[in-house]
CSV table of C-alpha atoms in Angstrom, one decimal:
chain,number,residue,atom,x,y,z
A,1153,UNK,CA,0.0,0.0,0.1
A,1154,UNK,CA,2.9,2.3,1.0
A,1155,UNK,CA,4.4,1.6,-2.4
A,1156,UNK,CA,1.2,2.4,-4.3
A,1157,UNK,CA,0.7,5.6,-2.4
A,1158,UNK,CA,4.3,6.8,-2.9
A,1159,UNK,CA,3.9,6.1,-6.7
A,1160,UNK,CA,0.7,8.2,-6.9
A,1161,UNK,CA,2.3,10.9,-4.9
A,1162,UNK,CA,5.3,11.0,-7.2
A,1163,UNK,CA,3.1,11.0,-10.3
A,1164,UNK,CA,1.0,13.9,-9.1
A,1165,UNK,CA,4.3,15.9,-8.3
A,1166,UNK,CA,5.7,15.1,-11.8
A,1167,UNK,CA,2.4,15.9,-13.5
A,1168,UNK,CA,1.8,19.1,-11.6
A,1169,UNK,CA,5.5,20.4,-12.2
A,1170,UNK,CA,5.0,19.8,-16.1
A,1171,UNK,CA,1.5,21.5,-16.0
A,1172,UNK,CA,2.8,24.7,-13.9
A,1173,UNK,CA,5.7,25.1,-16.4
A,1174,UNK,CA,3.5,24.7,-19.5
A,1175,UNK,CA,0.9,27.3,-17.9
A,1176,UNK,CA,3.9,29.7,-17.2
A,1177,UNK,CA,5.5,29.1,-20.7
A,1178,UNK,CA,2.3,29.5,-22.6
A,1179,UNK,CA,1.6,33.0,-21.1
A,1180,UNK,CA,2.1,35.7,-23.9
A,1181,UNK,CA,4.6,37.8,-21.9
A,1182,UNK,CA,6.8,34.7,-21.5
A,1183,UNK,CA,6.5,33.5,-25.1
A,1184,UNK,CA,7.3,36.8,-26.5
A,1185,UNK,CA,10.8,37.0,-24.8
A,1186,UNK,CA,13.7,35.2,-26.0
A,1187,UNK,CA,15.2,33.0,-23.6
A,1188,UNK,CA,18.4,31.5,-24.9
A,1189,UNK,CA,19.3,30.5,-21.3
A,1190,UNK,CA,16.3,28.0,-21.0
A,1191,UNK,CA,17.9,25.3,-23.2
A,1192,UNK,CA,21.4,25.9,-21.4
A,1193,UNK,CA,19.7,25.5,-18.0
A,1194,UNK,CA,18.0,22.3,-19.2
A,1195,UNK,CA,21.2,20.8,-20.2
A,1196,UNK,CA,23.1,21.8,-17.1
A,1197,UNK,CA,20.2,20.3,-14.9
A,1198,UNK,CA,20.3,17.2,-16.9
A,1199,UNK,CA,24.1,16.7,-16.6
A,1200,UNK,CA,23.8,17.3,-12.8
A,1201,UNK,CA,21.1,14.7,-12.8
A,1202,UNK,CA,23.0,12.2,-14.7
A,1203,UNK,CA,26.1,12.5,-12.8
A,1204,UNK,CA,24.3,12.2,-9.5
A,1205,UNK,CA,22.8,9.1,-10.9
A,1206,UNK,CA,26.0,7.8,-11.9
A,1207,UNK,CA,27.6,8.5,-8.5
A,1208,UNK,CA,24.8,6.6,-6.8
A,1209,UNK,CA,25.2,3.6,-9.0
A,1210,UNK,CA,28.9,3.6,-8.7
A,1211,UNK,CA,28.8,3.5,-4.9
A,1212,UNK,CA,26.2,0.8,-4.8
A,1213,UNK,CA,27.9,-2.5,-3.9
A,1214,UNK,CA,25.1,-4.4,-5.3
A,1215,UNK,CA,25.4,-2.9,-8.8
A,1216,UNK,CA,29.1,-3.5,-8.9
A,1217,UNK,CA,29.1,-7.1,-7.4
A,1218,UNK,CA,26.3,-8.0,-9.8
A,1219,UNK,CA,28.2,-6.9,-12.9
A,1220,UNK,CA,30.3,-10.2,-12.9
A,1221,UNK,CA,27.7,-12.7,-11.5
A,1222,UNK,CA,24.5,-11.9,-13.4
A,1223,UNK,CA,25.6,-9.3,-15.8
A,1224,UNK,CA,25.2,-11.4,-19.0
A,1225,UNK,CA,21.7,-12.6,-18.0
A,1226,UNK,CA,20.6,-8.9,-17.3
A,1227,UNK,CA,22.3,-7.6,-20.4
A,1228,UNK,CA,20.5,-10.2,-22.7
A,1229,UNK,CA,17.1,-9.3,-21.1
A,1230,UNK,CA,17.5,-5.7,-21.4
A,1231,UNK,CA,18.7,-5.6,-25.0
A,1232,UNK,CA,16.0,-7.9,-26.1
A,1233,UNK,CA,13.4,-6.0,-24.1
A,1234,UNK,CA,14.4,-2.6,-25.4
A,1235,UNK,CA,14.5,-4.0,-29.0
A,1236,UNK,CA,11.1,-5.5,-28.6
A,1237,UNK,CA,9.7,-2.4,-27.4
A,1238,UNK,CA,11.2,-0.4,-30.4
A,1239,UNK,CA,9.8,-2.8,-32.8
A,1240,UNK,CA,6.3,-2.8,-31.3
A,1241,UNK,CA,6.1,1.0,-31.2
A,1242,UNK,CA,7.6,1.4,-34.7
A,1243,UNK,CA,4.7,-0.8,-35.9
A,1244,UNK,CA,2.2,1.1,-34.0
A,1245,UNK,CA,3.5,4.4,-35.2
A,1246,UNK,CA,3.7,3.4,-38.8
A,1247,UNK,CA,0.6,1.2,-39.3
A,1248,UNK,CA,-1.9,2.4,-36.6
A,1249,UNK,CA,-1.0,6.0,-35.8
A,1250,UNK,CA,0.1,6.6,-39.5
A,1251,UNK,CA,2.8,9.1,-38.3
A,1252,UNK,CA,6.1,9.8,-40.1
A,1253,UNK,CA,9.4,9.4,-38.4
A,1254,UNK,CA,9.0,13.0,-36.8
A,1255,UNK,CA,5.8,11.9,-35.2
A,1256,UNK,CA,3.7,13.9,-37.8
A,1257,UNK,CA,0.8,13.0,-39.8
A,1258,UNK,CA,2.0,11.5,-43.0
A,1259,UNK,CA,1.9,13.7,-46.0
A,1260,UNK,CA,1.1,16.9,-43.9
A,1261,UNK,CA,2.5,20.3,-44.7
A,1262,UNK,CA,4.4,20.4,-41.4
A,1263,UNK,CA,6.1,17.1,-42.4
A,1264,UNK,CA,7.4,18.5,-45.5
A,1265,UNK,CA,8.6,21.6,-43.7
A,1266,UNK,CA,10.3,19.7,-41.0
A,1267,UNK,CA,11.9,17.3,-43.5
A,1268,UNK,CA,13.3,20.2,-45.5
A,1269,UNK,CA,14.5,21.9,-42.3
A,1270,UNK,CA,16.6,20.6,-39.6
A,1271,UNK,CA,14.4,17.4,-38.9
A,1272,UNK,CA,14.0,18.5,-35.4
A,1273,UNK,CA,16.4,18.7,-32.4
A,1274,UNK,CA,17.9,15.2,-32.7
A,1275,UNK,CA,21.6,15.8,-32.1
A,1276,UNK,CA,24.1,13.1,-31.4
A,1277,UNK,CA,26.5,15.4,-29.7
A,1278,UNK,CA,24.3,15.1,-26.7
A,1279,UNK,CA,25.3,11.4,-26.5
A,1280,UNK,CA,28.9,11.9,-25.8
A,1281,UNK,CA,28.1,14.4,-22.9
A,1282,UNK,CA,25.6,11.8,-21.4
A,1283,UNK,CA,28.1,8.9,-21.8
A,1284,UNK,CA,30.9,11.1,-20.2
A,1285,UNK,CA,28.6,12.1,-17.4
A,1286,UNK,CA,27.4,8.6,-16.6
A,1287,UNK,CA,31.1,7.2,-16.6
A,1288,UNK,CA,32.5,10.0,-14.5
A,1289,UNK,CA,29.7,9.7,-12.0
A,1290,UNK,CA,30.1,6.0,-11.5
A,1291,UNK,CA,33.9,6.3,-11.3
A,1292,UNK,CA,33.6,9.1,-8.7
A,1293,UNK,CA,31.0,7.2,-6.8
A,1294,UNK,CA,33.1,4.0,-6.6
A,1295,UNK,CA,36.5,5.5,-6.0
A,1296,UNK,CA,36.3,9.1,-4.7
A,1297,UNK,CA,33.1,10.2,-3.1
A,1298,UNK,CA,32.6,9.0,0.6
A,1299,UNK,CA,29.5,7.2,1.5
A,1300,UNK,CA,28.2,10.1,3.7
A,1301,UNK,CA,28.1,12.4,0.6
A,1302,UNK,CA,26.6,9.7,-1.6
A,1303,UNK,CA,23.7,9.6,0.8
A,1304,UNK,CA,22.8,13.2,-0.5
A,1305,UNK,CA,22.6,12.1,-4.1
A,1306,UNK,CA,19.1,11.1,-3.7
A,1307,UNK,CA,18.1,14.7,-2.8
A,1308,UNK,CA,20.2,16.0,-5.7
A,1309,UNK,CA,18.4,13.7,-8.1
A,1310,UNK,CA,15.0,14.8,-6.9
A,1311,UNK,CA,15.9,18.4,-7.1
A,1312,UNK,CA,17.3,18.1,-10.6
A,1313,UNK,CA,14.5,16.0,-11.7
A,1314,UNK,CA,11.8,18.5,-10.6
A,1315,UNK,CA,13.7,21.3,-12.1
A,1316,UNK,CA,13.9,19.5,-15.6
A,1317,UNK,CA,10.3,18.7,-15.4
A,1318,UNK,CA,9.3,22.3,-14.9
A,1319,UNK,CA,11.6,23.5,-17.6
A,1320,UNK,CA,10.4,20.8,-20.0
A,1321,UNK,CA,6.8,21.9,-19.3
A,1322,UNK,CA,7.8,25.6,-19.7
A,1323,UNK,CA,9.4,24.8,-23.1
A,1324,UNK,CA,6.3,22.9,-24.1
A,1325,UNK,CA,4.2,25.9,-23.2
A,1326,UNK,CA,6.4,28.3,-25.1
A,1327,UNK,CA,6.0,26.3,-28.3
A,1328,UNK,CA,2.2,27.2,-28.2
A,1329,UNK,CA,1.2,23.9,-29.7
A,1330,UNK,CA,0.6,22.1,-26.4
A,1331,UNK,CA,-3.2,21.7,-26.7
A,1332,UNK,CA,-3.0,20.9,-30.3
A,1333,UNK,CA,-0.5,18.0,-29.6
A,1334,UNK,CA,-2.6,16.7,-26.8
A,1335,UNK,CA,-5.6,16.8,-29.2
A,1336,UNK,CA,-3.7,15.2,-32.0
A,1337,UNK,CA,-2.5,12.4,-29.8
A,1338,UNK,CA,-5.9,11.7,-28.5
A,1339,UNK,CA,-6.8,8.6,-26.4
A,1340,UNK,CA,-4.9,6.5,-28.9
A,1341,UNK,CA,-1.7,7.6,-27.0
A,1342,UNK,CA,-2.7,5.1,-24.4
A,1343,UNK,CA,-1.7,2.4,-27.0
A,1344,UNK,CA,1.9,3.5,-26.6
A,1345,UNK,CA,2.6,2.0,-23.1
A,1346,UNK,CA,0.6,-1.2,-24.4
A,1347,UNK,CA,3.0,-1.6,-27.2
A,1348,UNK,CA,5.9,-0.9,-24.9
A,1349,UNK,CA,4.8,-3.6,-22.4
A,1350,UNK,CA,4.0,-6.1,-25.0
A,1351,UNK,CA,7.5,-5.7,-26.6
A,1352,UNK,CA,9.2,-5.8,-23.3
A,1353,UNK,CA,7.5,-9.0,-21.9
A,1354,UNK,CA,7.5,-10.7,-25.3
A,1355,UNK,CA,11.2,-10.3,-26.0
A,1356,UNK,CA,12.1,-11.0,-22.4
A,1357,UNK,CA,10.3,-14.3,-22.5
A,1358,UNK,CA,12.4,-15.1,-25.6
A,1359,UNK,CA,15.5,-14.3,-23.6
A,1360,UNK,CA,14.3,-16.6,-21.0
A,1361,UNK,CA,14.5,-19.4,-23.6
A,1362,UNK,CA,18.3,-19.1,-23.6
A,1363,UNK,CA,18.9,-18.5,-19.8
A,1364,UNK,CA,19.0,-20.8,-16.9
A,1365,UNK,CA,16.3,-18.2,-15.3
A,1366,UNK,CA,13.5,-19.5,-17.6
A,1367,UNK,CA,10.7,-17.6,-19.4
A,1368,UNK,CA,8.6,-16.6,-16.2
A,1369,UNK,CA,11.5,-15.2,-14.3
A,1370,UNK,CA,12.9,-13.3,-17.3
A,1371,UNK,CA,9.6,-11.7,-17.7
A,1372,UNK,CA,9.3,-10.7,-14.1
A,1373,UNK,CA,12.6,-9.3,-14.1
A,1374,UNK,CA,11.8,-7.1,-17.2
A,1375,UNK,CA,8.3,-6.1,-15.9
A,1376,UNK,CA,10.0,-3.3,-13.8
A,1377,UNK,CA,10.2,-1.4,-17.1
A,1378,UNK,CA,13.4,0.4,-16.0
A,1379,UNK,CA,12.1,1.1,-12.4
A,1380,UNK,CA,15.1,-0.5,-10.6
A,1381,UNK,CA,14.2,0.7,-7.1
A,1382,UNK,CA,10.7,-0.9,-7.1
A,1383,UNK,CA,10.9,-4.1,-9.1
A,1384,UNK,CA,13.6,-5.9,-7.2
A,1385,UNK,CA,11.8,-5.1,-3.9
A,1386,UNK,CA,8.8,-6.8,-5.2
A,1387,UNK,CA,10.8,-9.8,-6.4
A,1388,UNK,CA,13.0,-10.3,-3.2
A,1389,UNK,CA,10.4,-12.4,-1.4
A,1390,UNK,CA,10.1,-14.7,-4.5
A,1391,UNK,CA,13.7,-15.1,-5.4
A,1392,UNK,CA,16.9,-13.2,-4.4
A,1393,UNK,CA,18.7,-14.1,-7.6
A,1394,UNK,CA,15.7,-13.0,-9.8
A,1395,UNK,CA,15.6,-9.9,-7.8
A,1396,UNK,CA,19.2,-9.2,-8.4
A,1397,UNK,CA,18.9,-9.7,-12.1
A,1398,UNK,CA,15.8,-7.4,-12.2
A,1399,UNK,CA,17.8,-4.6,-10.4
A,1400,UNK,CA,20.8,-4.8,-12.8
A,1401,UNK,CA,18.5,-5.1,-15.9
A,1402,UNK,CA,16.4,-2.1,-14.9
A,1403,UNK,CA,19.6,-0.2,-14.2
A,1404,UNK,CA,20.9,-1.0,-17.6
A,1405,UNK,CA,17.6,-0.1,-19.3
A,1406,UNK,CA,17.5,3.4,-17.8
A,1407,UNK,CA,21.3,4.0,-18.7
A,1408,UNK,CA,21.2,2.4,-22.1
A,1409,UNK,CA,18.1,4.4,-23.1
A,1410,UNK,CA,19.7,7.6,-22.1
A,1411,UNK,CA,22.6,6.7,-24.4
A,1412,UNK,CA,20.6,5.3,-27.2
A,1413,UNK,CA,17.9,8.0,-27.6
A,1414,UNK,CA,19.7,10.5,-29.8
A,1415,UNK,CA,20.5,7.6,-32.3
A,1416,UNK,CA,16.9,6.3,-32.3
A,1417,UNK,CA,15.6,9.8,-33.0
A,1418,UNK,CA,18.0,10.4,-35.8
A,1419,UNK,CA,17.8,6.8,-37.6
A,1420,UNK,CA,14.5,5.4,-36.5
A,1421,UNK,CA,11.7,7.8,-35.3
A,1422,UNK,CA,10.9,10.3,-32.7
A,1423,UNK,CA,7.9,8.5,-31.1
A,1424,UNK,CA,10.0,5.4,-30.9
A,1425,UNK,CA,12.2,7.0,-28.3
A,1426,UNK,CA,9.3,6.9,-25.6
A,1427,UNK,CA,9.8,2.9,-25.9
A,1428,UNK,CA,13.4,2.7,-24.7
A,1429,UNK,CA,13.1,4.0,-21.0
A,1430,UNK,CA,9.9,2.3,-20.2
A,1431,UNK,CA,8.7,3.8,-16.9
A,1432,UNK,CA,11.4,6.4,-16.6
A,1433,UNK,CA,10.0,8.0,-19.9
A,1434,UNK,CA,7.9,10.2,-17.6
A,1435,UNK,CA,10.6,11.5,-15.3
A,1436,UNK,CA,14.3,11.0,-15.4
A,1437,UNK,CA,14.6,10.3,-19.3
A,1438,UNK,CA,11.9,12.6,-20.3
A,1439,UNK,CA,14.2,15.7,-20.8
A,1440,UNK,CA,16.5,13.4,-23.0
A,1441,UNK,CA,13.6,12.3,-25.0
A,1442,UNK,CA,12.3,15.9,-25.6
A,1443,UNK,CA,15.9,17.2,-26.1
A,1444,UNK,CA,16.6,14.8,-28.8
A,1445,UNK,CA,13.1,14.9,-30.7
A,1446,UNK,CA,10.6,17.8,-30.2
A,1447,UNK,CA,8.3,19.0,-27.4
A,1448,UNK,CA,5.2,17.2,-29.1
A,1449,UNK,CA,6.8,13.9,-28.3
A,1450,UNK,CA,6.5,14.7,-24.5
A,1451,UNK,CA,2.9,13.7,-24.6
A,1452,UNK,CA,3.7,10.2,-25.9
A,1453,UNK,CA,6.7,9.8,-23.4
A,1454,UNK,CA,5.0,11.1,-20.4
A,1455,UNK,CA,1.9,9.2,-20.9
A,1456,UNK,CA,3.8,6.0,-21.5
A,1457,UNK,CA,5.9,6.4,-18.3
A,1458,UNK,CA,2.9,7.1,-16.1
A,1459,UNK,CA,0.8,4.1,-17.3
A,1460,UNK,CA,4.0,1.6,-17.2
A,1461,UNK,CA,4.9,3.1,-13.7
A,1462,UNK,CA,1.2,2.2,-12.4
A,1463,UNK,CA,1.6,-1.2,-14.0
A,1464,UNK,CA,4.8,-2.3,-12.3
A,1465,UNK,CA,3.3,-3.0,-8.8
A,1466,UNK,CA,0.5,-5.1,-10.6
A,1467,UNK,CA,2.5,-6.9,-13.3
A,1468,UNK,CA,5.3,-8.1,-11.3
A,1469,UNK,CA,3.2,-10.1,-8.8
A,1470,UNK,CA,1.0,-11.3,-11.5
A,1471,UNK,CA,3.8,-12.8,-13.5
A,1472,UNK,CA,5.4,-14.4,-10.3
A,1473,UNK,CA,2.0,-16.0,-9.7
A,1474,UNK,CA,1.8,-17.7,-13.1
A,1475,UNK,CA,1.5,-21.4,-12.8
A,1476,UNK,CA,4.6,-22.5,-14.5
């Protein structure tokens, strides 16, 4: 019950921050002013967030010790789950939503304009900074920063996340198309988390065919959808080994998605970027999705992350209870 209430509280805070930022950004007095510092502040907050996340992971003995013991199983589950999510969302975007790779209706005037222009904000230069931030953070957490300072990383991550969500909402409001984007997405946006979940669980089951874990345990480990703090807790009473795999696999999903999103945006499609982070598409990774694509994709990413986050406490026990 406590976990569920905490999840709902966090969701309310995240939604509230994005909404407040969007309302402020949509005001005429704000939209009419050039704000070159807004993007720079977002980038700075993102780097602080990612470095702090890296420090926290690097200082976590469970993460480090798990790398050698269960790393291969977690890696296979993560890679296949992310690939399955991408495939399902690609098919959904192409054949159900009928959107082009920029997330626009196929054949629209806006599509032609964006194709002839810059093609959005996808920029692979962001990737090198993300990789560097994660690596430096993990190395600092493991070798340099004392445990008493690592304990404050959680607060830094929360503050950075709150700031980023507010700034993302403000950026969305400044575009002046937020309501139109919501209307264009419609209720069909709820199919995005369904596609992500189906791709994740289906391909995790495939990974289970080649692992000692088996199909059910591989699915249970992947059903955290990147929420590495909740899924292992739910799985611990069932199996400590599966809990450890789930922890490392979901950590990998968040880190890998942060690194891969700029490439997916450039070579596959904008909407597909929402598939990679799973539950983290609503919070930690949302600024990366928006930064690599366009503000209109925030609707898909945020909605998918919210629904998947709510599904984790339901799906993980349900999979564990399967009679095989």
